[in-house]
GROMACS .gro file of C-alpha atoms in nm:
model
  379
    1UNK     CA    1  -3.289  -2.362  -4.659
    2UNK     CA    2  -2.892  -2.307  -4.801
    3UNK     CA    3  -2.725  -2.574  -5.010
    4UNK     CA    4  -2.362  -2.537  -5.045
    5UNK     CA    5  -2.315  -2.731  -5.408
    6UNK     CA    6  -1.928  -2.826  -5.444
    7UNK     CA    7  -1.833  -2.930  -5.827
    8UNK     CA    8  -1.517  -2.945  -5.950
    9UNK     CA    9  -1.619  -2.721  -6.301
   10UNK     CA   10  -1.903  -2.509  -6.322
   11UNK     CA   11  -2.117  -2.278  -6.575
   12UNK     CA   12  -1.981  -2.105  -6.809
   13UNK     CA   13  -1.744  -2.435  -6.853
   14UNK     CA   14  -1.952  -2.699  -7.059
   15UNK     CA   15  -1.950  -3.042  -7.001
   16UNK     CA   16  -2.221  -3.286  -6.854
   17UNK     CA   17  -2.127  -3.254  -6.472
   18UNK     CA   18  -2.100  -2.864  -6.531
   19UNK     CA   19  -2.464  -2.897  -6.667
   20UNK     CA   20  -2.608  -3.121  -6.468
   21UNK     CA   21  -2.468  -2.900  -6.181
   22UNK     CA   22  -2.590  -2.577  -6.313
   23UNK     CA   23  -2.970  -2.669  -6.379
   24UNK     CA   24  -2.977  -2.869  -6.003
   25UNK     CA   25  -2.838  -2.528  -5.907
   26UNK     CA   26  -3.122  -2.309  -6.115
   27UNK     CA   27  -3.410  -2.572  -6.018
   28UNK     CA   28  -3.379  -2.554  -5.641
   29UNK     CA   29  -3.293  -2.183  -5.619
   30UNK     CA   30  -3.620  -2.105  -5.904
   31UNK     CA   31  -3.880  -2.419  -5.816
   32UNK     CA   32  -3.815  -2.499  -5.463
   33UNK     CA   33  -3.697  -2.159  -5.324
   34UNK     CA   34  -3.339  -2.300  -5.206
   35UNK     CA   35  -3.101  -2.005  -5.111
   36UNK     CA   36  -2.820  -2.164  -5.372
   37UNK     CA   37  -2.420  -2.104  -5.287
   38UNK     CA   38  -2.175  -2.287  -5.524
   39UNK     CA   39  -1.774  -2.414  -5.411
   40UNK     CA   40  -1.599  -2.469  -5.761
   41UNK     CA   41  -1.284  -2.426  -5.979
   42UNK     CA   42  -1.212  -2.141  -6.159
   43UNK     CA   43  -1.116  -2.284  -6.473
   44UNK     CA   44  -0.985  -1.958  -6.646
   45UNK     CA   45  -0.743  -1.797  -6.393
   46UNK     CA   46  -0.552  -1.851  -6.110
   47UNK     CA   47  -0.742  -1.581  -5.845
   48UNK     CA   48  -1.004  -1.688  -5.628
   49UNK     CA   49  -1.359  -1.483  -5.730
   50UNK     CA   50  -1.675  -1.470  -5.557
   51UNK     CA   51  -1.953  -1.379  -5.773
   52UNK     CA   52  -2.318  -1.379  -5.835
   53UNK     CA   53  -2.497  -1.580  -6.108
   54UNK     CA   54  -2.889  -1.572  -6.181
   55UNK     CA   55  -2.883  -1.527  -5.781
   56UNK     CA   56  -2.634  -1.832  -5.704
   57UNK     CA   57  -2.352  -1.729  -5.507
   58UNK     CA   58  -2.039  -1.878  -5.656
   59UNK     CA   59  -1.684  -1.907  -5.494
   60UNK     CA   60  -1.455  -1.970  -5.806
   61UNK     CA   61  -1.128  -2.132  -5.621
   62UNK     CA   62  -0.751  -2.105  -5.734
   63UNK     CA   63  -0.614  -2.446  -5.842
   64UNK     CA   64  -0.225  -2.474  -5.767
   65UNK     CA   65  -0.197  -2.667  -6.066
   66UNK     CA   66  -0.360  -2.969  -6.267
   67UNK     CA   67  -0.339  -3.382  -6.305
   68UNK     CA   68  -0.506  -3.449  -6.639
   69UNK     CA   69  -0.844  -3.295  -6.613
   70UNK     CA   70  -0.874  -3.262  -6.218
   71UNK     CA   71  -0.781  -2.925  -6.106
   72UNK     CA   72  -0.548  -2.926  -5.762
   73UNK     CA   73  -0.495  -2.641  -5.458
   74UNK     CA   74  -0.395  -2.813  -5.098
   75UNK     CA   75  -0.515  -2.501  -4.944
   76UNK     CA   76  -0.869  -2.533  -5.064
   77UNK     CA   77  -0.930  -2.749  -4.695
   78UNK     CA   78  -0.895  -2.416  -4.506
   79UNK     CA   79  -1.070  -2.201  -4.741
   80UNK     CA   80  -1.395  -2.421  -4.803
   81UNK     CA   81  -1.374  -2.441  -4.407
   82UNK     CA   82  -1.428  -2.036  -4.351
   83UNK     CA   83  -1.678  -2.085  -4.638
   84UNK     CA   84  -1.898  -2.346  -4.471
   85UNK     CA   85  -1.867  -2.147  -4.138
   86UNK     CA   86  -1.910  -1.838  -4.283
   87UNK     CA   87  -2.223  -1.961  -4.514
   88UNK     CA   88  -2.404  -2.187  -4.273
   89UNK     CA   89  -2.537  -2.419  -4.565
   90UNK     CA   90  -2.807  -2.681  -4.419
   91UNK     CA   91  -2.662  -2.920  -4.606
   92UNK     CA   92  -2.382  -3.008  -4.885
   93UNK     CA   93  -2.388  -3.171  -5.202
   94UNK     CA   94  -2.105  -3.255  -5.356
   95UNK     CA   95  -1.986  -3.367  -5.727
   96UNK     CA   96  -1.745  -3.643  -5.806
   97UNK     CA   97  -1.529  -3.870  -5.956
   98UNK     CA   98  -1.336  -3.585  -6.070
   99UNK     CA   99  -1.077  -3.631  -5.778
  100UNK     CA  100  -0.959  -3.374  -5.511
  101UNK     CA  101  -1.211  -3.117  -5.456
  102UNK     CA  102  -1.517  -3.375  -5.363
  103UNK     CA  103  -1.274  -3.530  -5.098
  104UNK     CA  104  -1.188  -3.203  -4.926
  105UNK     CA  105  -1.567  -3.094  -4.929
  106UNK     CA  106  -1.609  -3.398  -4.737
  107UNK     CA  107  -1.309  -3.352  -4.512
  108UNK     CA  108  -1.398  -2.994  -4.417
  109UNK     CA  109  -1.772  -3.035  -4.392
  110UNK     CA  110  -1.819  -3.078  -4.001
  111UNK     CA  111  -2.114  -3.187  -3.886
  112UNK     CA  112  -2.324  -3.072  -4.185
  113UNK     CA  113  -2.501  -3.320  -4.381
  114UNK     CA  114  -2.316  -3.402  -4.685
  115UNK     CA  115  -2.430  -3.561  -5.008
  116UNK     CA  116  -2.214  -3.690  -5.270
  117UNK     CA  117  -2.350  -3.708  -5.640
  118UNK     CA  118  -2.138  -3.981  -5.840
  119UNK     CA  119  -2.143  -3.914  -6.229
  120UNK     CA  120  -1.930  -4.177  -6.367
  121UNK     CA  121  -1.874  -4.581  -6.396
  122UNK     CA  122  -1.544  -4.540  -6.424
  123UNK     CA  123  -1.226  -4.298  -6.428
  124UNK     CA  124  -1.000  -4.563  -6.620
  125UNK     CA  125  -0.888  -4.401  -7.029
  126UNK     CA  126  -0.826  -4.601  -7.300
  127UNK     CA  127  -0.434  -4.545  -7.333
  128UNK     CA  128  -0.369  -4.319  -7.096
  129UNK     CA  129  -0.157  -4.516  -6.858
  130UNK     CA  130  -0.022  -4.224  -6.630
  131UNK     CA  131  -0.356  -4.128  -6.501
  132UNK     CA  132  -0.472  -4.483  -6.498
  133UNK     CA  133  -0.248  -4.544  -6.251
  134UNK     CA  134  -0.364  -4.204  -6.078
  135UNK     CA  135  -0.705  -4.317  -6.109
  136UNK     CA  136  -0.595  -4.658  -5.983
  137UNK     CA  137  -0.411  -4.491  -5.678
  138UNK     CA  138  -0.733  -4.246  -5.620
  139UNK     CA  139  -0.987  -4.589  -5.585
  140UNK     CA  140  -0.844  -4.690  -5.310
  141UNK     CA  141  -0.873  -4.364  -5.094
  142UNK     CA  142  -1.253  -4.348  -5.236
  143UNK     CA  143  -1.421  -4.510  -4.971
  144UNK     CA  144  -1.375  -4.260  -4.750
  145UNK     CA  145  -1.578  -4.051  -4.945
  146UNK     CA  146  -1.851  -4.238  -4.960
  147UNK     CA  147  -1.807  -4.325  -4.595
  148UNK     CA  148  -1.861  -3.950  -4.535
  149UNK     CA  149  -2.164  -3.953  -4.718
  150UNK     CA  150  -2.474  -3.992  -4.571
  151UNK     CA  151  -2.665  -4.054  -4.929
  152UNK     CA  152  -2.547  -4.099  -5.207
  153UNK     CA  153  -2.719  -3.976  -5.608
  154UNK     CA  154  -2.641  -4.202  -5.909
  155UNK     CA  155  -2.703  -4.076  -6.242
  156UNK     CA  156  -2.796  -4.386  -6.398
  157UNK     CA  157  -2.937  -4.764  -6.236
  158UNK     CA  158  -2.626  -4.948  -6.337
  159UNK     CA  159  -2.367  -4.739  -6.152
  160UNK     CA  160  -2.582  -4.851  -5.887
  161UNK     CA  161  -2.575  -5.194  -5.984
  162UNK     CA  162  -2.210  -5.175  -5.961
  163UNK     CA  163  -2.180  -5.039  -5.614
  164UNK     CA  164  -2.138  -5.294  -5.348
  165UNK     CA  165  -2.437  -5.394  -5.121
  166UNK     CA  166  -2.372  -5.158  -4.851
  167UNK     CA  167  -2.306  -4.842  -5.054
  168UNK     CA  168  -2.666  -4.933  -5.252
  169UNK     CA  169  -2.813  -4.860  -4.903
  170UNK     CA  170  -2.802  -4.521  -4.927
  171UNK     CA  171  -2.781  -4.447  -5.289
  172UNK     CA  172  -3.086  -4.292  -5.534
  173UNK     CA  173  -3.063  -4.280  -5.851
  174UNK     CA  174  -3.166  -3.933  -6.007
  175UNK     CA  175  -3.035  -3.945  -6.362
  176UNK     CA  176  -2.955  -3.649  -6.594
  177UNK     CA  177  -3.235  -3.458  -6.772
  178UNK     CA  178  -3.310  -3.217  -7.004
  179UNK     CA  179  -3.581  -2.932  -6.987
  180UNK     CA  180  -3.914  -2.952  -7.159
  181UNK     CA  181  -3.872  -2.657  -7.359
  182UNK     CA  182  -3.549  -2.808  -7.517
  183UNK     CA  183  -3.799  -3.091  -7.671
  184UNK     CA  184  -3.853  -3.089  -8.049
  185UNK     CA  185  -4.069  -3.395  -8.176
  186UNK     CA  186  -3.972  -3.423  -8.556
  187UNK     CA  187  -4.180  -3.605  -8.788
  188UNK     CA  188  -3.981  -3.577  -9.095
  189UNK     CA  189  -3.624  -3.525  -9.158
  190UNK     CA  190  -3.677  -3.518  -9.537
  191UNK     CA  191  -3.468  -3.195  -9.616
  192UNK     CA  192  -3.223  -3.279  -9.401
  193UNK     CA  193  -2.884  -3.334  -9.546
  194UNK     CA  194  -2.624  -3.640  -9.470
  195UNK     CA  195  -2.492  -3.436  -9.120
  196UNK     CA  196  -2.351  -3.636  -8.820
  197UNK     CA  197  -2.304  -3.411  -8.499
  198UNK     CA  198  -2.053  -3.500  -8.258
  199UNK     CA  199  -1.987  -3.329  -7.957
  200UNK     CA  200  -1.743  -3.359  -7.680
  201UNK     CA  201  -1.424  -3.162  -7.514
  202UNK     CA  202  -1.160  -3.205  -7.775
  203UNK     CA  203  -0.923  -3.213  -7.474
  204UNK     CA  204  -0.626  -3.520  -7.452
  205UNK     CA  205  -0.844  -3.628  -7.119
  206UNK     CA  206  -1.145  -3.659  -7.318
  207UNK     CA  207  -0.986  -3.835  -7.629
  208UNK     CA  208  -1.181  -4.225  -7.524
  209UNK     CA  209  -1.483  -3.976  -7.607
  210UNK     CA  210  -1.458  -4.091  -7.928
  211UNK     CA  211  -1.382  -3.869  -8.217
  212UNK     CA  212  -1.040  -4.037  -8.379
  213UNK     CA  213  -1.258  -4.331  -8.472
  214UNK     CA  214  -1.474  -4.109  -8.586
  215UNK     CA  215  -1.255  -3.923  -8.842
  216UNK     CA  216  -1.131  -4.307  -8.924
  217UNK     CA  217  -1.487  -4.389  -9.006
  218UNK     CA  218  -1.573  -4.132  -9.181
  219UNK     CA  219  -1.231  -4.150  -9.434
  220UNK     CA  220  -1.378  -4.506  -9.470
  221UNK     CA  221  -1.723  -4.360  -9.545
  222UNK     CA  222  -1.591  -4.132  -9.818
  223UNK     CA  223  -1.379  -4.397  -9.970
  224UNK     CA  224  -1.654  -4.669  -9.973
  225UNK     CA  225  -1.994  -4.468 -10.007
  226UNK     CA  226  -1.953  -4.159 -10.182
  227UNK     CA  227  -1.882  -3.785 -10.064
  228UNK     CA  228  -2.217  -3.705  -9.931
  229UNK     CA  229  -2.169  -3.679  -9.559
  230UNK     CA  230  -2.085  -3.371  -9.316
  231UNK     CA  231  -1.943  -3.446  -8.965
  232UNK     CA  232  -1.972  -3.130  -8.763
  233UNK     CA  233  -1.749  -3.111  -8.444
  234UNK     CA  234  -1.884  -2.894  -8.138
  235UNK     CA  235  -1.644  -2.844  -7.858
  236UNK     CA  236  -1.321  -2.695  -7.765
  237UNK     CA  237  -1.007  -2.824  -7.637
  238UNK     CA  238  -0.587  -2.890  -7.610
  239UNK     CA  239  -0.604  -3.136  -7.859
  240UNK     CA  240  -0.822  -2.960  -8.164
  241UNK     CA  241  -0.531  -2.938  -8.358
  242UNK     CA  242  -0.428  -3.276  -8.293
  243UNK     CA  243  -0.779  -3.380  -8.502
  244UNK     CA  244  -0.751  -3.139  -8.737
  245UNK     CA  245  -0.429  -3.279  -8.801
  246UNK     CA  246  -0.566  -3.583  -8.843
  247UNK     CA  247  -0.854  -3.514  -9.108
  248UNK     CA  248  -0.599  -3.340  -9.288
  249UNK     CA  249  -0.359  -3.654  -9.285
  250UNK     CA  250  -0.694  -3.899  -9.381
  251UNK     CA  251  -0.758  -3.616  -9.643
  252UNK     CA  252  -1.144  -3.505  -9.522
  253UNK     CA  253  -1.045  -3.193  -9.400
  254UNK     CA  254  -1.333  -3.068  -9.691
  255UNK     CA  255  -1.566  -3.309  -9.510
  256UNK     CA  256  -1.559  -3.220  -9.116
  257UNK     CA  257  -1.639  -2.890  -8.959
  258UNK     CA  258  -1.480  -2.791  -8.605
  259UNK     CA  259  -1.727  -2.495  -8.481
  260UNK     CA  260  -1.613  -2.457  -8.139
  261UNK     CA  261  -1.801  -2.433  -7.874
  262UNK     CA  262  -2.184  -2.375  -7.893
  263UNK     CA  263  -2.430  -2.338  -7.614
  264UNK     CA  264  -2.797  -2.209  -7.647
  265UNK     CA  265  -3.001  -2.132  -7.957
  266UNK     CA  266  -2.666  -2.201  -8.117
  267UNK     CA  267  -2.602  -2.593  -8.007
  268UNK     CA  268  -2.977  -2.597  -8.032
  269UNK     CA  269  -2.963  -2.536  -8.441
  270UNK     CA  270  -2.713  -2.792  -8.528
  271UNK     CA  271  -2.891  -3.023  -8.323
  272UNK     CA  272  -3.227  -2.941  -8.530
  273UNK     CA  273  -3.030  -2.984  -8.836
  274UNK     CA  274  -2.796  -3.302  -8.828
  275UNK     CA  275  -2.959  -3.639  -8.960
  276UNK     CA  276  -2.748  -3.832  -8.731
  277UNK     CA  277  -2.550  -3.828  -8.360
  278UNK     CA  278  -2.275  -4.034  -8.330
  279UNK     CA  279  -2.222  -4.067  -7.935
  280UNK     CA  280  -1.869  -4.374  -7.960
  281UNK     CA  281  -1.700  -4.349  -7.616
  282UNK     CA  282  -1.381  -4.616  -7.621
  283UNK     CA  283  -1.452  -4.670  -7.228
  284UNK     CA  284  -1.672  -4.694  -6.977
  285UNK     CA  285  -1.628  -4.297  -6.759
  286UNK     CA  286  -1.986  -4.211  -6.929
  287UNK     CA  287  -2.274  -4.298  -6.661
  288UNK     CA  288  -2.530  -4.134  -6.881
  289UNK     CA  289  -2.422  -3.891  -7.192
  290UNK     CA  290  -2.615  -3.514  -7.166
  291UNK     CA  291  -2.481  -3.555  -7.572
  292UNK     CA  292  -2.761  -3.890  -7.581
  293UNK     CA  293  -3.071  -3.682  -7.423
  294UNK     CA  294  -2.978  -3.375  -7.639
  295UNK     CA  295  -3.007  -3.615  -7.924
  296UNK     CA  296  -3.371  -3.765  -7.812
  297UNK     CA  297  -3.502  -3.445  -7.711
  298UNK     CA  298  -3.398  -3.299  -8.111
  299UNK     CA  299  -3.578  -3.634  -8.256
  300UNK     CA  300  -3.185  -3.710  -8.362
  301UNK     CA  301  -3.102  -4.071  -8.420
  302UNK     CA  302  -2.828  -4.175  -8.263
  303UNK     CA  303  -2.525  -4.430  -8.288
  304UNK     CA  304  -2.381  -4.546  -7.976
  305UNK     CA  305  -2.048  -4.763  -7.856
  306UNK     CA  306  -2.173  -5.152  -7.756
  307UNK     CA  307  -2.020  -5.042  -7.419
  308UNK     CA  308  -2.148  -5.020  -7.087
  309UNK     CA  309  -2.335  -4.863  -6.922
  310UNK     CA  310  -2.442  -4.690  -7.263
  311UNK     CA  311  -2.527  -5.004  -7.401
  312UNK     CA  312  -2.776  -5.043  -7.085
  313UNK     CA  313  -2.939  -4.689  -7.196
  314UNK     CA  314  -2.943  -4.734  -7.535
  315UNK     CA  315  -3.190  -5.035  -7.652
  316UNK     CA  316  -3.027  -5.158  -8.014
  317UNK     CA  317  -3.235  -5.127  -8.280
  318UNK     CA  318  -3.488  -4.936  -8.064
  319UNK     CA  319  -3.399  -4.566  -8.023
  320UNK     CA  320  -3.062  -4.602  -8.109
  321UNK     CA  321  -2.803  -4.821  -8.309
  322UNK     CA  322  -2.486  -5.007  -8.090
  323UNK     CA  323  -2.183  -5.101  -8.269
  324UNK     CA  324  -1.911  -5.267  -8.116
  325UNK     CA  325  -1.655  -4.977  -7.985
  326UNK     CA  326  -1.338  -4.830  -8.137
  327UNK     CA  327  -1.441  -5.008  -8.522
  328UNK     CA  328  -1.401  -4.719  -8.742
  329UNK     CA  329  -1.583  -4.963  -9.073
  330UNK     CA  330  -1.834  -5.076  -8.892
  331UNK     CA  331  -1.887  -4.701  -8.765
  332UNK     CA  332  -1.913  -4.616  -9.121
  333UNK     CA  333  -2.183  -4.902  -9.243
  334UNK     CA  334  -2.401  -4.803  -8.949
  335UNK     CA  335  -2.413  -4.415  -9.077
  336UNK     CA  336  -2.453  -4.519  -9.437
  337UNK     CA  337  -2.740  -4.785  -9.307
  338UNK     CA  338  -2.922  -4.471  -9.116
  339UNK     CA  339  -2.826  -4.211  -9.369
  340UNK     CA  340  -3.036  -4.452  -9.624
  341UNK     CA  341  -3.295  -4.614  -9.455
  342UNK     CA  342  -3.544  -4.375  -9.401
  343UNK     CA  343  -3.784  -4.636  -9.187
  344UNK     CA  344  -3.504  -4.696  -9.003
  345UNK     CA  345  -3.459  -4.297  -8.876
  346UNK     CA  346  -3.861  -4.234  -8.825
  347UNK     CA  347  -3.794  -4.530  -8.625
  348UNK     CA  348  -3.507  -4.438  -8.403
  349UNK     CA  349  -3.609  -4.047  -8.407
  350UNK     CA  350  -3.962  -4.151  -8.271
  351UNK     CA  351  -3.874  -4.426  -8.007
  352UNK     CA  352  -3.550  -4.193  -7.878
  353UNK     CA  353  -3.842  -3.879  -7.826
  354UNK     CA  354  -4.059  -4.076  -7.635
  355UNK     CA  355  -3.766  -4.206  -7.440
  356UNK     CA  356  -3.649  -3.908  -7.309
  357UNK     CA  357  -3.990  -3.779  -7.273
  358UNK     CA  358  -4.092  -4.051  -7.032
  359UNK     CA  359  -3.794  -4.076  -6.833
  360UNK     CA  360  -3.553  -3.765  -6.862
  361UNK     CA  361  -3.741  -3.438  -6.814
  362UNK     CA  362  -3.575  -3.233  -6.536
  363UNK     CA  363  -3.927  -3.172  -6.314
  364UNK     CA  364  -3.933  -3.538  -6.218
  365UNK     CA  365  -3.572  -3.493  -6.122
  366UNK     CA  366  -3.573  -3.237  -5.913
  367UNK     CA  367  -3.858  -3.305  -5.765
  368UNK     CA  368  -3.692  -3.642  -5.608
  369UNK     CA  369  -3.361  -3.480  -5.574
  370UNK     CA  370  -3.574  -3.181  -5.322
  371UNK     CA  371  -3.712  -3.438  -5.112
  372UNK     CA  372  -3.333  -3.610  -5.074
  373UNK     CA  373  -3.179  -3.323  -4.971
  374UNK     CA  374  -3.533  -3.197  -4.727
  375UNK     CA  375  -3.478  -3.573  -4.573
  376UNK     CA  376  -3.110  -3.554  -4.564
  377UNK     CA  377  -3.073  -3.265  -4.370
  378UNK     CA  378  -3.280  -3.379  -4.103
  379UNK     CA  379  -3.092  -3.661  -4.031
   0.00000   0.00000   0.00000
């Protein structure tokens, strides 16, 4: 059996679509013997690349050019077209709501099953009114896509909530994962020191990710508490400069670390070694953070945005702390209350493990997401 998987980003570009993507990719070509063929973006140049990957067979397209994060070529429709007829995938799963590239898998897909895997509640930024309107104009072409559909994958159950009674139909939910071996139970963070990790795309289109409140809070945390606290800052982006600006300006430059971008054994120490994740979205476009099951799977605590759906993931108080989003003081109070209350981290480091444990591990995801696509392509 051939799946033809169409994302808009894909491996080596980090992100949680691109990941999510990329193990799907891995687990059906490795567990359940899929031959694996992947439609994407090439994110670093404008040529078009075919290439091999652990055995995947990736088409990198051209984009023409680029609206915010969502990358743009009106010639892709005839070139995913020879693809499909030239690759003779059983069926096609496609990646969305990054715009464009979903909708022209869709258009050029024929008669071959298609599947459409929705990642996000919602495309609308925090004060980014050009794209909102974008985004605005793009929801009400939507439907088709899901009209081409003939299933439809969720990552989390309150997208699905969300959808309207005949899209819930034909949609699963098959949320995002992690792999067993990237599980650390920790019983004791006792040599730790005061270390929040935060990590995101420092591009503009990610700034409701988070991280200016962040760098408020933590000025406000210096000021108020004392100078014992780290913020460490994985990711890469257009607007790094922009918040290392801004720590300069708040004057705790000395106090936050930019590292770039870290994947592996890397991403994997700094996980091990922060006390605290601070995961503070200012909107709703998270379904269900990679960032929050990293966390759980390191025995991290975490502090989350009161905002859906996160707040619907994270139970308060439970394996994770909510505080009302975009509030850089009351960011601050909720790191000094975990940074002091030791009860308080066993707590949320025990009860975020056994989370992600029971409900998160990528075997019990595949395995449903395999019998979708054997079903689907039957139909």
């Amino acid at each position: 059996m051939k799946i033809l998987l169409v994302t808009p980003y894909f491996y080596p570009k980090i992100g949680g679509l691109e990941s999510y993507a990329y193990n799907i990719a891995k687990g059906l070509k490795k567990t359940f013997k899929w031959d694996v063929v992947v439609i994407t973006s090439n994110h670093k140049n404008k040529i078009d690349i075919k290439e091999k990957l652990e055995g995947i067979t990736i088409y990198r397209l051209a984009p023409l050019f680029k609206i915010s994060n969502t990358p743009i070529n009106p010639f892709w429709y005839f070139k995913m077209k020879k693809i499909i007829t030239n690759e003779k995938p059983d069926i096609i799963n496609a990646h969305s709501p990054v715009p464009f590239i979903a909708d022209v898998a869709a258009m050029a897909k024929g008669t071959t099953p298609f599947i459409l895997t929705y990642h996000a509640l919602s495309l609308y930024k925090k004060g980014l009114s050009p794209f909102n309107l974008i985004a605005w104009v793009y929801k009400q072409t939507e439907n088709y896509l899901f009209f081409r559909s003939q299933r439809i994958v969720v990552v989390s159950d309150f997208i699905k909530e969300k959808f309207p009674q005949n899209l819930k139909k034909k949609t699963i939910v098959i949320s995002n994962f992690i792999r067993q071996e990237n599980t650390y139970q920790v019983t004791s963070d006792g040599k730790k020191k005061n270390v929040i990790l935060f990590i995101s795309s420092l591009d503009k289109s990610h700034n409701w990710k988070g991280l200016e409140p962040l760098l408020f809070a933590t000025n406000y945390y210096v000021k108020t508490y004392g100078k014992d606290i780290t913020i460490i800052v994985i990711g890469e982006g257009n607007w790094k400069e922009k918040y290392e600006s801004l720590a300069r300006k708040l004057e705790i430059s000395k106090y936050v670390s930019f590292v770039g971008q870290k994947i592996g054994k890397e991403k994997d120490w700094y996980l091990k070694n922060a006390k605290v994740s601070v995961i503070y979205p200012t909107s709703s476009n998270d379904a269900l953070p990679t960032f929050l099951l990293e966390s759980w799977a390191h025995s991290l605590p975490v502090i989350g945005s009161h905002i859906l759906p996160l707040s619907k993931i994270i139970k308060g108080n439970f394996n994770g702390l909510l505080i009302k989003a975009d509030e850089p003081k009351e960011l601050a109070k909720a790191i000094h209350k975990v940074f002091t209350n030791k009860l308080l981290r066993q707590k949320l480091s025990k009860n975020g493990y056994e989370t992600v444990k029971t409900s998160y591990l990528i075997d019990t995801q595949l395995s449903k997401f395999n019998s979708l696509l054997m079903t689907t392509s039957k139909i």
